[in-house]
Coordinates of N, CA, C and O in Angstrom, one line a residue:
X1 N 17.4 9.6 5.9 CA 17.9 10.9 5.7 C 16.9 11.8 5.0 O 16.8 12.9 5.4
X2 N 16.2 11.2 4.0 CA 15.3 12.0 3.3 C 14.1 12.5 4.2 O 13.7 13.7 4.1
X3 N 13.7 11.6 5.1 CA 12.6 12.0 6.0 C 13.1 13.2 6.9 O 12.3 14.1 7.2
X4 N 14.3 13.1 7.4 CA 14.8 14.1 8.3 C 14.9 15.5 7.5 O 14.6 16.5 8.1
X5 N 15.4 15.4 6.3 CA 15.5 16.7 5.5 C 14.1 17.3 5.3 O 13.9 18.5 5.3
X6 N 13.1 16.4 5.0 CA 11.8 16.9 4.7 C 11.2 17.5 6.0 O 10.6 18.5 6.0
X7 N 11.4 16.8 7.2 CA 10.9 17.3 8.4 C 11.6 18.7 8.8 O 11.0 19.5 9.4
X8 N 12.8 18.9 8.2 CA 13.5 20.2 8.5 C 13.0 21.3 7.5 O 13.5 22.4 7.6
X9 N 12.0 21.0 6.7 CA 11.4 22.0 5.8 C 11.8 22.0 4.4 O 11.4 22.9 3.6
X10 N 12.7 21.1 4.0 CA 13.1 21.0 2.6 C 12.1 20.3 1.7 O 11.5 19.3 2.1
X11 N 11.9 20.9 0.5 CA 11.1 20.3 -0.5 C 12.2 19.6 -1.4 O 12.9 20.4 -2.1
X12 N 12.3 18.3 -1.4 CA 13.4 17.7 -2.0 C 13.2 17.4 -3.5 O 12.1 17.2 -3.9
X13 N 14.3 17.4 -4.2 CA 14.3 17.0 -5.6 C 15.7 16.4 -5.9 O 16.6 16.6 -5.1
X14 N 15.8 15.6 -6.9 CA 17.0 14.9 -7.2 C 17.4 15.0 -8.7 O 16.6 15.2 -9.5
X15 N 18.7 14.8 -8.9 CA 19.3 14.5 -10.2 C 20.1 13.3 -10.0 O 20.7 13.0 -9.0
X16 N 20.1 12.5 -11.1 CA 20.8 11.2 -11.0 C 21.5 11.0 -12.4 O 20.9 11.2 -13.4
X17 N 22.8 10.6 -12.3 CA 23.5 10.2 -13.5 C 24.0 8.8 -13.3 O 24.6 8.4 -12.3
X18 N 23.9 8.0 -14.4 CA 24.4 6.6 -14.4 C 25.2 6.4 -15.6 O 24.9 6.9 -16.7
X19 N 26.4 5.8 -15.4 CA 27.2 5.4 -16.5 C 27.9 4.1 -16.3 O 28.2 3.8 -15.2
X20 N 28.1 3.4 -17.4 CA 28.9 2.2 -17.3 C 30.3 2.5 -17.7 O 30.6 3.3 -18.6
X21 N 31.3 1.9 -17.0 CA 32.7 2.1 -17.2 C 33.4 0.9 -16.7 O 32.9 0.1 -15.9
X22 N 34.7 0.8 -17.1 CA 35.5 -0.3 -16.5 C 35.9 0.1 -15.1 O 36.1 1.3 -14.8
X23 N 36.0 -0.9 -14.2 CA 36.3 -0.6 -12.8 C 37.7 -0.2 -12.5 O 38.6 -0.6 -13.2
X24 N 37.9 0.6 -11.5 CA 39.2 0.9 -10.9 C 39.7 -0.4 -10.2 O 38.9 -1.2 -9.8
X25 N 41.0 -0.5 -10.0 CA 41.5 -1.7 -9.4 C 40.8 -2.1 -8.0 O 40.5 -3.2 -7.7
X26 N 40.6 -1.0 -7.2 CA 40.0 -1.3 -5.9 C 38.6 -1.7 -6.0 O 38.1 -2.5 -5.2
X27 N 37.9 -1.2 -7.0 CA 36.5 -1.6 -7.2 C 36.4 -3.0 -7.7 O 35.5 -3.8 -7.2
X28 N 37.3 -3.4 -8.5 CA 37.4 -4.7 -9.0 C 37.6 -5.7 -7.9 O 36.9 -6.7 -7.8
X29 N 38.4 -5.4 -7.0 CA 38.7 -6.2 -5.8 C 37.5 -6.3 -4.9 O 37.0 -7.3 -4.5
X30 N 37.0 -5.1 -4.5 CA 35.9 -5.0 -3.6 C 34.6 -5.7 -4.1 O 33.9 -6.5 -3.4
X31 N 34.3 -5.5 -5.4 CA 33.1 -6.1 -6.0 C 33.4 -7.5 -6.5 O 32.5 -8.2 -7.0
X32 N 34.6 -8.0 -6.4 CA 35.0 -9.3 -6.9 C 34.7 -9.5 -8.3 O 34.0 -10.5 -8.7
X33 N 35.1 -8.6 -9.2 CA 34.8 -8.6 -10.6 C 35.9 -9.3 -11.4 O 37.1 -9.0 -11.2
X34 N 35.5 -10.0 -12.5 CA 36.5 -10.5 -13.4 C 37.0 -9.2 -14.2 O 36.4 -8.2 -14.2
X35 N 38.2 -9.4 -14.8 CA 38.9 -8.2 -15.4 C 38.0 -7.5 -16.5 O 38.2 -6.3 -16.7
X36 N 37.2 -8.3 -17.2 CA 36.5 -7.7 -18.3 C 35.1 -7.3 -18.0 O 34.3 -7.1 -18.9
X37 N 34.7 -7.1 -16.7 CA 33.4 -6.7 -16.3 C 33.3 -5.3 -16.0 O 34.0 -4.8 -15.1
X38 N 32.4 -4.5 -16.6 CA 32.2 -3.1 -16.2 C 31.4 -2.9 -14.9 O 30.8 -3.9 -14.4
X39 N 31.5 -1.7 -14.4 CA 30.6 -1.3 -13.3 C 29.6 -0.3 -13.8 O 29.8 0.4 -14.7
X40 N 28.4 -0.3 -13.1 CA 27.5 0.8 -13.3 C 27.7 1.7 -12.1 O 27.5 1.4 -11.0
X41 N 28.1 3.0 -12.5 CA 28.4 4.0 -11.5 C 27.3 5.0 -11.5 O 27.1 5.7 -12.5
X42 N 26.5 5.1 -10.4 CA 25.4 6.0 -10.3 C 25.7 7.1 -9.3 O 26.1 6.8 -8.2
X43 N 25.5 8.3 -9.6 CA 25.6 9.5 -8.7 C 24.3 10.2 -8.6 O 23.6 10.5 -9.6
X44 N 23.8 10.3 -7.3 CA 22.5 11.0 -7.1 C 22.8 12.2 -6.2 O 23.4 12.1 -5.1
X45 N 22.3 13.3 -6.6 CA 22.4 14.6 -5.8 C 21.0 15.0 -5.3 O 20.1 15.0 -6.2
X46 N 20.9 15.2 -4.1 CA 19.6 15.7 -3.5 C 19.7 17.2 -3.2 O 20.7 17.7 -2.6
X47 N 18.7 17.9 -3.7 CA 18.6 19.3 -3.5 C 17.4 19.7 -2.6 O 16.4 19.0 -2.6
X48 N 17.6 20.8 -1.9 CA 16.5 21.3 -1.0 C 16.2 22.7 -1.4 O 16.2 23.2 -2.5
X49 N 15.9 23.5 -0.3 CA 15.6 24.9 -0.5 C 16.6 25.7 -1.3 O 17.8 25.4 -1.1
X50 N 16.2 26.6 -2.1 CA 17.0 27.5 -2.9 C 18.0 26.7 -3.7 O 19.1 27.2 -4.0
X51 N 17.6 25.5 -4.2 CA 18.4 24.7 -5.0 C 19.8 24.3 -4.4 O 20.8 24.0 -5.1
X52 N 19.8 24.3 -3.1 CA 21.1 23.9 -2.4 C 21.3 22.4 -2.4 O 20.4 21.7 -2.1
X53 N 22.5 22.0 -2.8 CA 22.8 20.6 -2.8 C 23.0 20.1 -1.3 O 23.7 20.8 -0.6
X54 N 22.2 19.1 -0.9 CA 22.3 18.6 0.5 C 23.0 17.3 0.6 O 23.6 17.1 1.6
X55 N 22.9 16.4 -0.4 CA 23.5 15.1 -0.3 C 24.1 14.7 -1.7 O 23.5 15.1 -2.7
X56 N 25.1 14.0 -1.7 CA 25.7 13.4 -2.9 C 25.9 11.9 -2.6 O 26.7 11.6 -1.7
X57 N 25.3 11.0 -3.3 CA 25.4 9.6 -3.0 C 26.0 9.0 -4.3 O 25.6 9.3 -5.4
X58 N 26.9 8.0 -4.1 CA 27.4 7.2 -5.2 C 27.2 5.8 -5.0 O 27.4 5.3 -3.9
X59 N 26.8 5.1 -6.1 CA 26.6 3.6 -6.0 C 27.4 3.0 -7.1 O 27.4 3.5 -8.3
X60 N 28.1 1.9 -6.8 CA 28.8 1.2 -7.9 C 28.4 -0.3 -7.7 O 28.5 -0.9 -6.7
X61 N 27.9 -0.8 -8.8 CA 27.5 -2.2 -8.9 C 28.1 -2.9 -10.1 O 28.4 -2.3 -11.1
X62 N 28.1 -4.2 -10.0 CA 28.5 -5.1 -11.1 C 27.7 -4.8 -12.3 O 26.5 -5.0 -12.3
X63 N 28.3 -4.4 -13.4 CA 27.6 -3.9 -14.6 C 26.9 -5.0 -15.3 O 25.8 -4.7 -15.9
X64 N 27.3 -6.2 -15.2 CA 26.6 -7.3 -16.0 C 25.4 -7.8 -15.2 O 24.6 -8.6 -15.7
X65 N 25.2 -7.4 -14.0 CA 24.0 -7.7 -13.2 C 23.1 -6.5 -12.8 O 22.1 -6.7 -12.2
X66 N 23.5 -5.4 -13.3 CA 22.8 -4.1 -12.9 C 21.6 -3.9 -13.8 O 21.6 -4.3 -15.0
X67 N 20.6 -3.3 -13.2 CA 19.4 -2.8 -13.9 C 18.9 -1.6 -13.3 O 18.9 -1.5 -12.1
X68 N 18.6 -0.6 -14.1 CA 18.1 0.7 -13.6 C 16.7 0.8 -14.1 O 16.4 0.6 -15.2
X69 N 15.8 1.2 -13.2 CA 14.4 1.4 -13.5 C 14.0 2.8 -12.9 O 14.3 3.1 -11.8
X70 N 13.3 3.6 -13.7 CA 12.9 4.9 -13.3 C 11.4 5.1 -13.6 O 10.9 4.6 -14.6
X71 N 10.7 5.7 -12.6 CA 9.3 6.0 -12.8 C 9.2 7.4 -13.5 O 9.8 8.4 -12.9
X72 N 8.6 7.5 -14.6 CA 8.5 8.7 -15.3 C 7.0 9.1 -15.4 O 6.2 8.2 -15.9
X73 N 6.7 10.3 -15.0 CA 5.3 10.7 -15.1 C 5.2 12.1 -15.8 O 6.2 12.7 -16.0
X74 N 4.0 12.5 -16.1 CA 3.8 13.8 -16.7 C 4.3 14.9 -15.8 O 4.9 15.8 -16.2
X75 N 4.1 14.7 -14.5 CA 4.6 15.6 -13.5 C 6.1 15.7 -13.5 O 6.7 16.8 -13.5
X76 N 6.8 14.6 -13.7 CA 8.3 14.6 -13.7 C 8.8 15.3 -14.9 O 9.8 16.0 -14.8
X77 N 8.2 15.3 -16.0 CA 8.6 16.0 -17.2 C 8.4 17.5 -17.1 O 9.2 18.3 -17.5
X78 N 7.3 17.9 -16.4 CA 7.1 19.3 -16.2 C 8.2 19.8 -15.2 O 8.7 20.9 -15.4
X79 N 8.5 19.1 -14.2 CA 9.6 19.5 -13.3 C 10.9 19.6 -14.0 O 11.7 20.5 -13.7
X80 N 11.2 18.7 -14.9 CA 12.5 18.7 -15.6 C 12.6 20.0 -16.4 O 13.6 20.7 -16.4
X81 N 11.5 20.4 -17.1 CA 11.5 21.6 -17.9 C 11.7 22.8 -17.0 O 12.4 23.7 -17.3
X82 N 11.1 22.8 -15.8 CA 11.2 23.9 -14.9 C 12.7 24.1 -14.4 O 13.2 25.2 -14.2
X83 N 13.4 23.0 -14.2 CA 14.8 23.0 -13.8 C 15.6 23.5 -14.9 O 16.6 24.3 -14.6
X84 N 15.4 23.2 -16.1 CA 16.2 23.7 -17.2 C 16.0 25.2 -17.5 O 16.8 25.8 -18.1
X85 N 14.8 25.7 -17.3 CA 14.5 27.1 -17.6 C 15.2 28.1 -16.6 O 15.6 27.8 -15.6

């Protein structure tokens, strides 16, 4: 999907939010979680031209097995400041 959006002329950027919480009953069943196990719920929004939101993706995984890793560069901190301004 990202390749198609790029080919369509969009310069993509993302925001992502991750939070741990207790699962809803259907999540507990689908993920086969014990009652006391949290989920890691991540939401990623993809933006294109003119800051238009193009995609919203949600991921839910077993919280006791989840790990999030992010690449942070000097370039990414400059971009973050530009988004906030």
